[in-house]
Coordinates of C-alpha atoms in Angstrom, one line a residue:
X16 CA 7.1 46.8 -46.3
X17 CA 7.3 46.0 -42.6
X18 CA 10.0 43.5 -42.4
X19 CA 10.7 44.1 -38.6
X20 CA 7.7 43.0 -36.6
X21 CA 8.4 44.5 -33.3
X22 CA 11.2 45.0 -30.9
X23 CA 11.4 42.4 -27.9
X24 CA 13.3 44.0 -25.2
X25 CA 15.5 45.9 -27.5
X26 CA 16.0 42.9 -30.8
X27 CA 14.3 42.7 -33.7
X28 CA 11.6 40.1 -34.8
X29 CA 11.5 39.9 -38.3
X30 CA 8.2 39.5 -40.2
X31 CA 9.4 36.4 -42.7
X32 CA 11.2 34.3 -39.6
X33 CA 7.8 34.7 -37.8
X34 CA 5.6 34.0 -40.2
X35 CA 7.4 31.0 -41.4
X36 CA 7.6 29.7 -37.9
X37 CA 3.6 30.5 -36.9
X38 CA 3.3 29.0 -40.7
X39 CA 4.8 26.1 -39.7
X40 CA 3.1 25.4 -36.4
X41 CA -0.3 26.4 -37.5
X42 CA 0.1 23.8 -40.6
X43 CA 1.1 20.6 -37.8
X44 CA -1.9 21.7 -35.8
X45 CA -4.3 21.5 -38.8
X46 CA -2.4 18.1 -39.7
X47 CA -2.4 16.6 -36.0
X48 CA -6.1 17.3 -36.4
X49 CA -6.6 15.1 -39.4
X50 CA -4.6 12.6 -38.2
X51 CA -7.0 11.8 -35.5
X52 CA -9.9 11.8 -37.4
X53 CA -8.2 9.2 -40.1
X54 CA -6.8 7.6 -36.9
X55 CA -3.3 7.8 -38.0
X56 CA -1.2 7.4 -34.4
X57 CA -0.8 10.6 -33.5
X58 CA 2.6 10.8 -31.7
X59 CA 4.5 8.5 -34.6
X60 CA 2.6 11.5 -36.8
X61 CA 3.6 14.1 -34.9
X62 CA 7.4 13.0 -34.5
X63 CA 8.0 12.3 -38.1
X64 CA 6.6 15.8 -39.1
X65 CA 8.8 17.4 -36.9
X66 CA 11.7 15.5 -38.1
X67 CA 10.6 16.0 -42.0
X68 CA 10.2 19.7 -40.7
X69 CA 14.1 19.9 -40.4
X70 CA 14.5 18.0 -43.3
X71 CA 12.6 20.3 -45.6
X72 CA 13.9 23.5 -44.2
X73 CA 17.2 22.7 -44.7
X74 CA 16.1 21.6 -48.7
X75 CA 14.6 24.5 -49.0
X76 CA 17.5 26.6 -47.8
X77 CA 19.8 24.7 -50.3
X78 CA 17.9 25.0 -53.4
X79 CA 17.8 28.8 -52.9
X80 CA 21.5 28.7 -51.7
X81 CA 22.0 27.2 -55.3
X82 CA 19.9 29.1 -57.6
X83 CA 21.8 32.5 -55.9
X84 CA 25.2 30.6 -55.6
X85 CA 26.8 33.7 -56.7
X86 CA 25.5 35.7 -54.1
X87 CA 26.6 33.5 -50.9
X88 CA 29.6 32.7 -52.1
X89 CA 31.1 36.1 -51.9
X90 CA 28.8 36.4 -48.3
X91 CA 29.0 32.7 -46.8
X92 CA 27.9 33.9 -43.5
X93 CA 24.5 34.9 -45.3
X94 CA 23.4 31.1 -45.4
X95 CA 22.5 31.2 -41.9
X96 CA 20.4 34.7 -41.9
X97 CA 16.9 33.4 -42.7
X98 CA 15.5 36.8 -41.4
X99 CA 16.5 38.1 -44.9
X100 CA 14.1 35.4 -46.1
X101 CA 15.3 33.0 -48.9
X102 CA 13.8 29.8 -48.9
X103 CA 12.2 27.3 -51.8
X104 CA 9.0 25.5 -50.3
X105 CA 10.0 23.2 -53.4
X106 CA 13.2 22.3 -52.3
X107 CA 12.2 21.3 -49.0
X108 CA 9.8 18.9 -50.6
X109 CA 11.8 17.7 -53.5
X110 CA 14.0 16.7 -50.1
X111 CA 11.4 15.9 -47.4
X112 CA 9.4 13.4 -49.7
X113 CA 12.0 10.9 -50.3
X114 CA 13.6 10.9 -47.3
X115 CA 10.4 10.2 -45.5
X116 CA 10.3 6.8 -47.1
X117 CA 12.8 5.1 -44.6
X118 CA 11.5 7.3 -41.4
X119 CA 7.6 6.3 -42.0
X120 CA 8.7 2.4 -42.9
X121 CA 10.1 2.9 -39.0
X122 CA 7.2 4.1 -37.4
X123 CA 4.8 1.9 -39.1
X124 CA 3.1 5.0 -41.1
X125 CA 1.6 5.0 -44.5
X126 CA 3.4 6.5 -47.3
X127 CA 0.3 8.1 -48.8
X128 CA -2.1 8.9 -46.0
X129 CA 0.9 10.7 -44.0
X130 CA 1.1 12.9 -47.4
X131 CA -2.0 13.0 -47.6
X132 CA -2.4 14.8 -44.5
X133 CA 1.1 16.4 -44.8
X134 CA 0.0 18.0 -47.9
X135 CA -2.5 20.5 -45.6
X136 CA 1.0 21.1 -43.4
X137 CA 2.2 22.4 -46.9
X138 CA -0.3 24.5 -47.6
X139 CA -1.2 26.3 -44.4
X140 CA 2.4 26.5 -43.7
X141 CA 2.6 28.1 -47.2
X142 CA 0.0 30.5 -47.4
X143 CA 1.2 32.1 -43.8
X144 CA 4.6 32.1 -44.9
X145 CA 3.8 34.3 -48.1
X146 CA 2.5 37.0 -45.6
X147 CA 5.9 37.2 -44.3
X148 CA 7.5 37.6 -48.2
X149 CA 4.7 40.4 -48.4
X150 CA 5.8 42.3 -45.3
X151 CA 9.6 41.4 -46.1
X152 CA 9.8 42.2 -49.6
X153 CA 11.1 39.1 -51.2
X154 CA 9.0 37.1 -53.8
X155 CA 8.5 40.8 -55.1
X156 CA 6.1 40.9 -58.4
X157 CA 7.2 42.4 -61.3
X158 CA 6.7 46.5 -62.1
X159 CA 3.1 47.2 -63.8
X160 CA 1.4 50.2 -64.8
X161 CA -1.6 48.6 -64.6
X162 CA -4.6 49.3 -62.2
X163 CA -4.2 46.3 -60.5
X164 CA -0.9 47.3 -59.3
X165 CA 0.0 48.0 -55.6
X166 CA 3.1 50.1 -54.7
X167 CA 5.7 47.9 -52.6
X168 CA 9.1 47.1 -52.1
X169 CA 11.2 44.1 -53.2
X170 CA 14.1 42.7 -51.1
X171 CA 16.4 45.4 -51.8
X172 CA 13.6 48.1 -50.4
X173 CA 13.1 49.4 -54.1
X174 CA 9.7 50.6 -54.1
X175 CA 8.0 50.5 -57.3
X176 CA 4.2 49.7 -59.0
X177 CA 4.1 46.0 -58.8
X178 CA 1.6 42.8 -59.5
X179 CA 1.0 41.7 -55.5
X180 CA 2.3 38.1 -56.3
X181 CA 2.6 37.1 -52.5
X182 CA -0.9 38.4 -51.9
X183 CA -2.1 36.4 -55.3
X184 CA 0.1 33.0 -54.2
X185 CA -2.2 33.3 -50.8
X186 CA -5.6 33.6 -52.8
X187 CA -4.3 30.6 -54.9
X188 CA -3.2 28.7 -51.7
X189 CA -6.4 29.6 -50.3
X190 CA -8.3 28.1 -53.4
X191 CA -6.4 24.6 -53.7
X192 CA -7.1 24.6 -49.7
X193 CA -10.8 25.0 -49.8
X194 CA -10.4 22.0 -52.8
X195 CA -8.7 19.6 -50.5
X196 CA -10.9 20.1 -47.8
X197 CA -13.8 19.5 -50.5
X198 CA -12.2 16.7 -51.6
X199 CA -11.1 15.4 -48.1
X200 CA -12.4 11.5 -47.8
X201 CA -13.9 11.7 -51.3
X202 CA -10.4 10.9 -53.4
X203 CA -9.9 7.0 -54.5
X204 CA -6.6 5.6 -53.5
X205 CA -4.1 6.7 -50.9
X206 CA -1.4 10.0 -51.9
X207 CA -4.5 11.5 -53.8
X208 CA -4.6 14.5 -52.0
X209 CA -1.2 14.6 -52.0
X210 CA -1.0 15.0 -55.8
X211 CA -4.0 17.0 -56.0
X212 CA -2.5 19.5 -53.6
X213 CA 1.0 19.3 -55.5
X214 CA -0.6 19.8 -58.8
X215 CA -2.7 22.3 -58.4
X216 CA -0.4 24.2 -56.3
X217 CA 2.1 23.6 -59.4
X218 CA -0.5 24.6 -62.4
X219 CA -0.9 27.9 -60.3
X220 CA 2.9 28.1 -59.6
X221 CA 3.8 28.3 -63.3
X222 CA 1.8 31.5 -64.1
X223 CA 2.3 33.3 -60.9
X224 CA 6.0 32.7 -61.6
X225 CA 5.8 34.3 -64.9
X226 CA 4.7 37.3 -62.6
X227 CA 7.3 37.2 -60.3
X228 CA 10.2 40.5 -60.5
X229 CA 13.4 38.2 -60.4
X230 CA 12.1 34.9 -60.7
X231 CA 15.4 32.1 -59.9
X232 CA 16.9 31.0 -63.0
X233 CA 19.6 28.4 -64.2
X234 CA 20.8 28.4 -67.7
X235 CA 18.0 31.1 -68.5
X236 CA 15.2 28.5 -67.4
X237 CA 12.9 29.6 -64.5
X238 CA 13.7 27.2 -61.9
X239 CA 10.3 27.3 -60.7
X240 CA 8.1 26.7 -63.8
X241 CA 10.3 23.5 -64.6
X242 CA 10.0 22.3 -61.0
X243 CA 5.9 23.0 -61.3
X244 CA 5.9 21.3 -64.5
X245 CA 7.3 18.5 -63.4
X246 CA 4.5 18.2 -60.5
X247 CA 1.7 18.9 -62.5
X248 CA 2.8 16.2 -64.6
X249 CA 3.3 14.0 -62.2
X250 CA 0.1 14.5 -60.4
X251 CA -1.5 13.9 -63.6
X252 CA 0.2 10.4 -64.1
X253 CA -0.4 9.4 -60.6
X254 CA -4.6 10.3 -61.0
X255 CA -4.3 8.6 -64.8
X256 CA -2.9 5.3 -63.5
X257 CA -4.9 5.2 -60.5
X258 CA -8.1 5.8 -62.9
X259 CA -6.9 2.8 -65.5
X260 CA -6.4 0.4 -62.7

């Protein structure tokens, strides 16, 4: 739709690289925030975010390098154009989560409050970034000929009647937001919100995927939906074990 911003003294600024990078800096904001009023130490917070920040964005590069191996490995130089968009939130946490283990052991953090707050990273960082796919194209929804149809491009600049995923992903986002902030200080054990956050965002993930106009695929499974499932499930067992303790 727009996927060039503006032009700063003659170069491009692309909508997704923009609004993955305000995404990004809003989300540590809203988390820097919450770590002071948990009174998490707020520099050790703040430098293993950023670190986990690099982490994740290089995950989340990979898992969409490898769902579309095909496609960059005829055009290599590709993998570095991220103003093209092309990037899995999922990878990034799939990566991010386990390799935090050994960083917050070093700077004397706790595993589950840092998600905790980490988790609200995710989600504003998410729900900005989707209004870059919107203007960029990618994340496209699916053709519909119903009334709840907007016209709009996909990647390719095919315009067409489509389901407004991107604009639906940020109502969901919006809704599991409002939840955590409901929820904020009111969950029983440490990670809670973590898991609510990654299960609810999942549980939403699997039909919005279902919506999507080329959703990633390996062996004919939706990459997405199994990764969702997984969380959902997950979340489910962490809440169920907590509950029987």
């Amino acid at each position: 739709m727009r996927r060039v911003l503006f032009h700063w003294f003659g170069r491009p600024v692309y909508s997704y690289a923009t609004m993955l990078y305000l995404g990004a800096v809003l989300g540590i904001y809203v988390q820097l925030y919450a770590a002071l009023l948990v009174g998490l130490d707020v520099a050790a917070t703040l430098t293993v975010t950023l670190v986990l920040l690099v982490i994740a964005l290089l995950g989340a590069r990979l898992l969409h390098v490898i769902v579309n191996w095909r496609v960059y490995r005829e055009h290599p130089r590709r993998f570095f154009q991220f103003s093209n968009g092309g990037a899995s939130m999922y990878g990034g946490l799939l990566m991010a989560v386990p390799l935090s283990l050994p960083l917050l052991a070093a700077f004397g953090l706790p595993f589950g409050i840092f998600w905790d707050l980490a988790s609200l990273t995710i989600l504003v960082g998410m729900i900005v970034t989707r209004v870059g796919c919107f203007l960029n194209g990618c994340c496209a929804g699916r053709p519909t000929s119903g009334w709840w149809g907007v016209d709009l491009p996909n990647h390719r600049g095919v315009w067409r009647h489509r389901v407004p995923v991107q604009i639906l992903e940020i109502a969901w986002g919006l809704v599991v937001l409002a939840g955590a902030i409901l929820f904020w200080g009111r969950l029983f054990f440490q990670g809670a919100l973590f898991f609510y956050v990654v299960g609810a965002y999942g549980a939403g993930r699997i039909v919005l995927e279902s919506l999507r106009d080329e959703p990633d695929r390996i062996l004919g499974m939706s990459v997405h939906k199994v990764i969702s499932t997984g969380f959902v499930a997950v979340s489910l067992a962490a809440f169920a074990a907590a509950w029987l303790r």
